[in-house]
Tab-separated table of C-alpha atoms in Angstrom:
chain	number	residue	atom	x	y	z
A	25	MET	CA	66.128	260.459	-141.421
A	26	SER	CA	67.322	258.734	-144.563
A	27	GLU	CA	68.243	259.314	-148.185
A	28	LEU	CA	65.402	260.097	-150.564
A	29	ILE	CA	66.101	258.074	-153.730
A	30	SER	CA	63.143	259.268	-155.801
A	31	GLU	CA	59.817	261.076	-155.482
A	32	HIS	CA	56.777	260.981	-157.761
A	33	LEU	CA	53.456	262.816	-157.628
A	34	CYS	CA	50.605	260.295	-157.487
A	35	PHE	CA	46.844	260.931	-157.093
A	36	GLY	CA	47.535	264.278	-155.444
A	37	GLY	CA	49.943	262.732	-152.961
A	38	VAL	CA	53.541	261.654	-153.268
A	39	GLN	CA	55.222	258.305	-153.821
A	40	ARG	CA	58.711	258.145	-152.318
A	41	PHE	CA	61.524	255.619	-152.205
A	42	TYR	CA	64.084	255.809	-149.403
A	43	ARG	CA	67.365	254.245	-148.333
A	44	HIS	CA	68.693	254.415	-144.774
A	45	ALA	CA	71.338	252.878	-142.515
A	46	SER	CA	69.541	250.252	-140.434
A	47	GLN	CA	70.871	249.553	-136.953
A	48	ALA	CA	68.824	246.365	-136.690
A	49	ILE	CA	70.168	244.941	-139.954
A	50	GLY	CA	73.599	246.522	-139.866
A	51	LEU	CA	73.321	247.408	-143.560
A	52	PRO	CA	71.567	249.971	-145.762
A	53	MET	CA	67.894	249.120	-146.234
A	54	ARG	CA	65.295	250.441	-148.649
A	55	PHE	CA	61.625	251.174	-148.104
A	56	SER	CA	58.848	252.961	-149.951
A	57	VAL	CA	56.220	255.380	-148.691
A	58	TYR	CA	53.036	256.742	-150.212
A	59	LEU	CA	51.786	259.900	-148.516
A	60	PRO	CA	48.231	260.875	-149.499
A	61	PRO	CA	47.327	264.520	-150.189
A	62	GLN	CA	45.846	264.855	-146.683
A	63	ALA	CA	49.344	264.415	-145.218
A	64	GLN	CA	50.284	267.867	-146.549
A	65	THR	CA	48.279	269.484	-143.753
A	66	ALA	CA	47.925	266.870	-140.976
A	67	ALA	CA	49.243	263.535	-139.759
A	68	VAL	CA	47.386	260.508	-141.143
A	69	PRO	CA	46.915	256.825	-140.242
A	70	ALA	CA	49.468	254.442	-141.746
A	71	LEU	CA	49.400	250.921	-143.144
A	72	PHE	CA	52.512	248.752	-143.436
A	73	TYR	CA	52.503	246.291	-146.338
A	74	LEU	CA	54.861	243.288	-146.254
A	75	ALA	CA	55.570	241.827	-149.686
A	76	GLY	CA	56.124	238.184	-150.601
A	77	LEU	CA	58.993	236.045	-151.832
A	78	THR	CA	61.315	237.622	-154.446
A	79	CYS	CA	59.658	241.049	-154.084
A	80	THR	CA	61.240	244.360	-153.096
A	81	GLU	CA	60.030	247.617	-151.573
A	82	GLU	CA	58.902	248.650	-155.071
A	83	THR	CA	56.701	245.705	-156.055
A	84	PHE	CA	53.522	246.563	-154.166
A	85	MET	CA	53.680	250.258	-154.997
A	86	ILE	CA	54.045	249.516	-158.714
A	87	LYS	CA	51.628	246.594	-159.125
A	88	ALA	CA	48.795	246.759	-156.571
A	89	GLY	CA	47.082	250.010	-157.568
A	90	ALA	CA	46.680	250.947	-153.910
A	91	GLN	CA	47.550	254.647	-154.097
A	92	ARG	CA	44.229	255.718	-155.626
A	93	ILE	CA	42.245	254.388	-152.666
A	94	ALA	CA	44.851	255.507	-150.127
A	95	ALA	CA	44.548	259.033	-151.539
A	96	GLN	CA	40.772	258.977	-151.164
A	97	LEU	CA	40.931	257.717	-147.584
A	98	GLY	CA	43.920	259.709	-146.366
A	99	LEU	CA	45.988	256.627	-145.552
A	100	ALA	CA	49.784	256.437	-145.729
A	101	LEU	CA	51.369	253.250	-147.115
A	102	ILE	CA	54.777	251.933	-146.034
A	103	CYS	CA	56.513	248.967	-147.666
A	104	PRO	CA	59.916	247.630	-146.544
A	105	ASP	CA	62.202	245.424	-148.598
A	106	THR	CA	61.843	241.665	-148.062
A	107	SER	CA	65.388	240.937	-146.883
A	108	PRO	CA	68.787	242.501	-146.290
A	109	ARG	CA	70.853	243.225	-149.391
A	110	GLY	CA	74.629	242.958	-149.433
A	111	ALA	CA	74.941	240.747	-146.360
A	112	GLY	CA	77.440	238.517	-148.122
A	113	VAL	CA	76.063	235.309	-146.632
A	114	ALA	CA	77.396	232.313	-148.560
A	115	GLY	CA	74.682	230.905	-150.804
A	116	GLU	CA	72.090	233.601	-150.058
A	117	ALA	CA	71.357	234.070	-153.769
A	118	GLU	CA	71.199	230.383	-154.717
A	119	HIS	CA	67.496	229.803	-153.913
A	120	TRP	CA	64.543	232.076	-154.661
A	121	ASP	CA	62.809	231.023	-151.436
A	122	LEU	CA	65.766	231.477	-149.050
A	123	GLY	CA	68.109	234.387	-148.526
A	124	LEU	CA	67.759	237.395	-150.818
A	125	GLY	CA	64.130	238.427	-151.116
A	126	ALA	CA	63.140	235.780	-148.581
A	127	GLY	CA	63.837	237.113	-145.086
A	128	PHE	CA	60.553	235.686	-143.720
A	129	TYR	CA	60.231	238.670	-141.347
A	130	LEU	CA	62.022	236.886	-138.508
A	131	ASP	CA	65.237	237.345	-136.536
A	132	ALA	CA	67.613	234.544	-137.508
A	133	SER	CA	69.418	232.777	-134.692
A	134	GLN	CA	71.778	230.565	-136.690
A	135	GLN	CA	75.305	231.980	-136.939
A	136	ARG	CA	75.416	232.067	-140.727
A	137	TRP	CA	72.408	234.387	-140.909
A	138	ALA	CA	72.071	235.997	-137.466
A	139	THR	CA	74.194	239.112	-138.003
A	140	HIS	CA	72.073	240.707	-140.726
A	141	TYR	CA	68.878	238.672	-141.222
A	142	ARG	CA	66.907	240.409	-138.479
A	143	MET	CA	63.735	241.442	-140.275
A	144	GLN	CA	61.454	241.232	-137.237
A	145	SER	CA	63.632	243.727	-135.370
A	146	TYR	CA	63.840	245.810	-138.525
A	147	LEU	CA	60.065	246.214	-138.656
A	148	THR	CA	60.161	247.671	-135.140
A	149	GLU	CA	62.964	250.007	-136.171
A	150	LEU	CA	61.172	251.104	-139.338
A	151	HIS	CA	57.942	251.705	-137.417
A	152	ALA	CA	59.802	254.064	-135.076
A	153	LEU	CA	61.651	255.777	-137.930
A	154	VAL	CA	58.518	256.423	-139.957
A	155	ASN	CA	56.561	257.714	-136.994
A	156	GLN	CA	59.382	260.015	-135.953
A	157	HIS	CA	60.021	261.611	-139.324
A	158	LEU	CA	56.864	261.362	-141.429
A	159	PRO	CA	53.375	262.876	-140.930
A	160	VAL	CA	51.724	259.699	-139.671
A	161	ILE	CA	49.905	258.918	-136.417
A	162	ALA	CA	51.914	256.448	-134.337
A	163	THR	CA	48.867	255.107	-132.525
A	164	GLN	CA	46.962	254.522	-135.771
A	165	THR	CA	49.121	251.969	-137.582
A	166	GLY	CA	48.015	248.732	-139.237
A	167	ILE	CA	49.845	245.930	-141.009
A	168	MET	CA	49.036	243.632	-143.924
A	169	GLY	CA	50.906	241.480	-146.416
A	170	HIS	CA	50.824	238.863	-149.161
A	171	SER	CA	52.110	235.271	-149.084
A	172	MET	CA	55.382	235.363	-147.095
A	173	GLY	CA	54.412	238.929	-146.248
A	174	GLY	CA	50.984	237.770	-145.088
A	175	HIS	CA	52.789	235.403	-142.735
A	176	GLY	CA	54.956	238.318	-141.629
A	177	ALA	CA	51.996	240.630	-141.051
A	178	LEU	CA	50.056	238.107	-138.981
A	179	VAL	CA	53.079	237.116	-136.901
A	180	THR	CA	54.248	240.696	-136.353
A	181	ALA	CA	50.778	241.862	-135.309
A	182	LEU	CA	50.463	238.992	-132.821
A	183	ARG	CA	53.978	239.525	-131.456
A	184	GLN	CA	53.763	243.326	-131.296
A	185	PRO	CA	50.135	244.310	-130.673
A	186	ALA	CA	51.223	247.607	-129.107
A	187	LEU	CA	52.503	248.763	-132.508
A	188	PHE	CA	49.749	247.556	-134.828
A	189	ARG	CA	46.040	248.093	-134.221
A	190	SER	CA	44.760	246.214	-137.275
A	191	VAL	CA	45.909	243.276	-139.384
A	192	SER	CA	44.917	241.598	-142.641
A	193	ALA	CA	46.507	239.322	-145.227
A	194	ILE	CA	46.174	238.116	-148.809
A	195	ALA	CA	47.026	234.456	-149.495
A	196	PRO	CA	49.235	234.239	-146.384
A	197	ILE	CA	51.463	231.361	-145.320
A	198	CYS	CA	49.390	230.477	-142.268
A	199	ALA	CA	51.320	227.493	-140.856
A	200	PRO	CA	54.982	227.869	-141.887
A	201	THR	CA	56.160	225.259	-139.394
A	202	ASP	CA	54.370	222.670	-141.530
A	203	CYS	CA	54.910	223.650	-145.168
A	204	PRO	CA	57.920	223.342	-147.497
A	205	TRP	CA	58.652	227.076	-147.712
A	206	GLY	CA	58.539	227.518	-143.948
A	207	GLU	CA	60.432	224.348	-143.121
A	208	LYS	CA	63.262	225.289	-145.484
A	209	ALA	CA	63.545	228.842	-144.178
A	210	PHE	CA	63.102	228.043	-140.483
A	211	GLN	CA	65.637	225.208	-140.612
A	212	ALA	CA	68.184	227.597	-142.103
A	213	TYR	CA	67.408	230.695	-140.052
A	214	LEU	CA	66.378	229.168	-136.701
A	215	GLY	CA	67.995	225.723	-136.619
A	216	PRO	CA	66.606	222.220	-136.064
A	217	ASP	CA	64.569	222.879	-132.893
A	218	ARG	CA	61.063	222.884	-134.337
A	219	GLN	CA	59.569	224.187	-131.086
A	220	SER	CA	61.515	227.424	-131.560
A	221	TRP	CA	59.863	227.840	-134.959
A	222	GLU	CA	56.452	228.312	-133.350
A	223	GLN	CA	57.299	231.891	-132.316
A	224	TYR	CA	56.995	232.768	-136.017
A	225	ASP	CA	53.933	230.687	-136.892
A	226	ALA	CA	50.655	232.662	-136.837
A	227	SER	CA	48.512	229.580	-136.233
A	228	CYS	CA	50.642	228.563	-133.243
A	229	LEU	CA	50.707	232.105	-131.844
A	230	MET	CA	46.965	232.522	-132.231
A	231	ARG	CA	46.260	229.395	-130.174
A	232	GLU	CA	48.100	231.012	-127.241
A	233	ARG	CA	45.930	234.142	-127.229
A	234	GLN	CA	42.359	235.174	-126.511
A	235	THR	CA	40.714	237.546	-128.996
A	236	PRO	CA	43.877	239.584	-129.744
A	237	PHE	CA	42.113	241.716	-132.369
A	238	PRO	CA	38.479	242.201	-131.285
A	239	ALA	CA	37.671	244.244	-134.396
A	240	GLY	CA	38.517	241.227	-136.537
A	241	ILE	CA	41.068	239.990	-139.047
A	242	LEU	CA	40.498	239.962	-142.825
A	243	ILE	CA	42.063	237.323	-145.094
A	244	ASP	CA	41.458	236.806	-148.805
A	245	GLN	CA	42.433	233.547	-150.511
A	246	GLY	CA	42.126	232.549	-154.148
A	247	LEU	CA	40.891	229.001	-154.727
A	248	SER	CA	42.950	228.589	-157.915
A	249	ASP	CA	46.110	229.539	-156.023
A	250	GLN	CA	48.789	227.039	-157.064
A	251	PHE	CA	50.287	227.138	-153.558
A	252	LEU	CA	47.062	226.756	-151.579
A	253	ALA	CA	47.149	223.014	-150.884
A	254	THR	CA	50.838	222.634	-150.065
A	255	GLN	CA	52.104	225.962	-148.716
A	256	LEU	CA	49.367	228.215	-147.320
A	257	HIS	CA	46.977	226.173	-145.105
A	258	PRO	CA	44.452	228.910	-144.225
A	259	GLU	CA	42.298	226.259	-142.527
A	260	ARG	CA	44.961	225.987	-139.800
A	261	LEU	CA	44.627	229.654	-138.920
A	262	GLU	CA	40.855	229.451	-139.225
A	263	GLN	CA	40.804	226.714	-136.608
A	264	ALA	CA	43.230	228.595	-134.353
A	265	CYS	CA	41.068	231.731	-134.533
A	266	LEU	CA	38.020	229.691	-133.588
A	267	GLN	CA	39.888	228.331	-130.576
A	268	ALA	CA	41.050	231.835	-129.599
A	269	ALA	CA	37.594	233.393	-130.077
A	270	GLN	CA	39.212	235.676	-132.653
A	271	PRO	CA	36.793	237.173	-135.203
A	272	LEU	CA	38.051	236.225	-138.648
A	273	THR	CA	36.690	236.975	-142.096
A	274	LEU	CA	38.292	234.439	-144.434
A	275	ARG	CA	37.005	235.054	-147.954
A	276	ARG	CA	37.633	232.316	-150.519
A	277	HIS	CA	37.494	233.432	-154.159
A	278	MET	CA	36.777	231.074	-157.037
A	279	GLY	CA	39.220	231.264	-159.941
A	280	TYR	CA	41.818	233.613	-158.459
A	281	ASP	CA	45.494	232.636	-158.250
A	282	HIS	CA	48.452	233.772	-156.117
A	283	GLY	CA	49.615	236.806	-158.072
A	284	TYR	CA	49.206	240.562	-158.120
A	285	TYR	CA	46.091	240.438	-160.294
A	286	PHE	CA	44.394	238.941	-157.241
A	287	ILE	CA	45.986	241.473	-154.910
A	288	ALA	CA	44.805	244.324	-157.128
A	289	SER	CA	41.295	242.843	-157.104
A	290	VAL	CA	40.921	242.922	-153.310
A	291	ILE	CA	43.293	245.685	-152.179
A	292	GLU	CA	40.562	248.310	-151.882
A	293	ASP	CA	38.673	246.171	-149.373
A	294	HIS	CA	41.820	245.793	-147.281
A	295	LEU	CA	42.625	249.488	-147.247
A	296	ARG	CA	39.065	250.331	-146.226
A	297	PHE	CA	39.145	247.571	-143.584
A	298	HIS	CA	42.233	249.125	-141.991
A	299	TYR	CA	41.102	252.721	-142.321
A	300	GLU	CA	37.829	251.994	-140.520
A	301	ARG	CA	39.669	250.382	-137.600
A	302	LEU	CA	42.491	252.884	-137.398
A	303	SER	CA	40.130	255.857	-137.508
A	304	ALA	CA	37.664	254.501	-134.941
């Protein structure tokens, strides 16, 4: 299915890093997989994790400490890279919040980016690839993410509910059409028509739906997050969920910031949240 770059035993399971030729992106892409020990004898539920700005397919697997709990539960973890690599787009490495490491999990429509920056289509492709070649249960797949990846998880779940049965996020960008990170990326990738941006805004998408995830959505947000006031706007999604009659657990944590120390502090709750819903 793809080239195995490295493999490491971990909590009785195996941590792998892959590279494959992506049709959606038109370039080689990397992703990581953790298979718990239970996957040696039977297919298991799977959770996709979408990482944030500047991260790669390695960041979550190295920093979050998720494998220990995934091994206990029997839950596979899949983490794609955050953007194409080697696209050769002029200026793609000039800004940390645009281009490399900042694909925003959307399909770009502007000519400069449209050929390779197709991360939303790539998630569909990767979902199919993983379910075809790895011991995971296609009908028991969830998605979560952090920051830009939290935005990506929420948007992807709302756009593709047939693929993902559960969704959660940690410090997500909840209203990218109205924050500096989102405005910069959407202007570049999608062009000046702000109405077209709404297809990748979780708060906008939620207002168009009625209880899309009856079993609920879990979001954790640190109150000492340096990006909370200007970039994340969880209150926008909270209001949209209320309007859509969508059960939402939005937990606000005193003292926690935006980084992986916070992710590591709440990751067990998220894995258990998904496992309960995927195994029901």
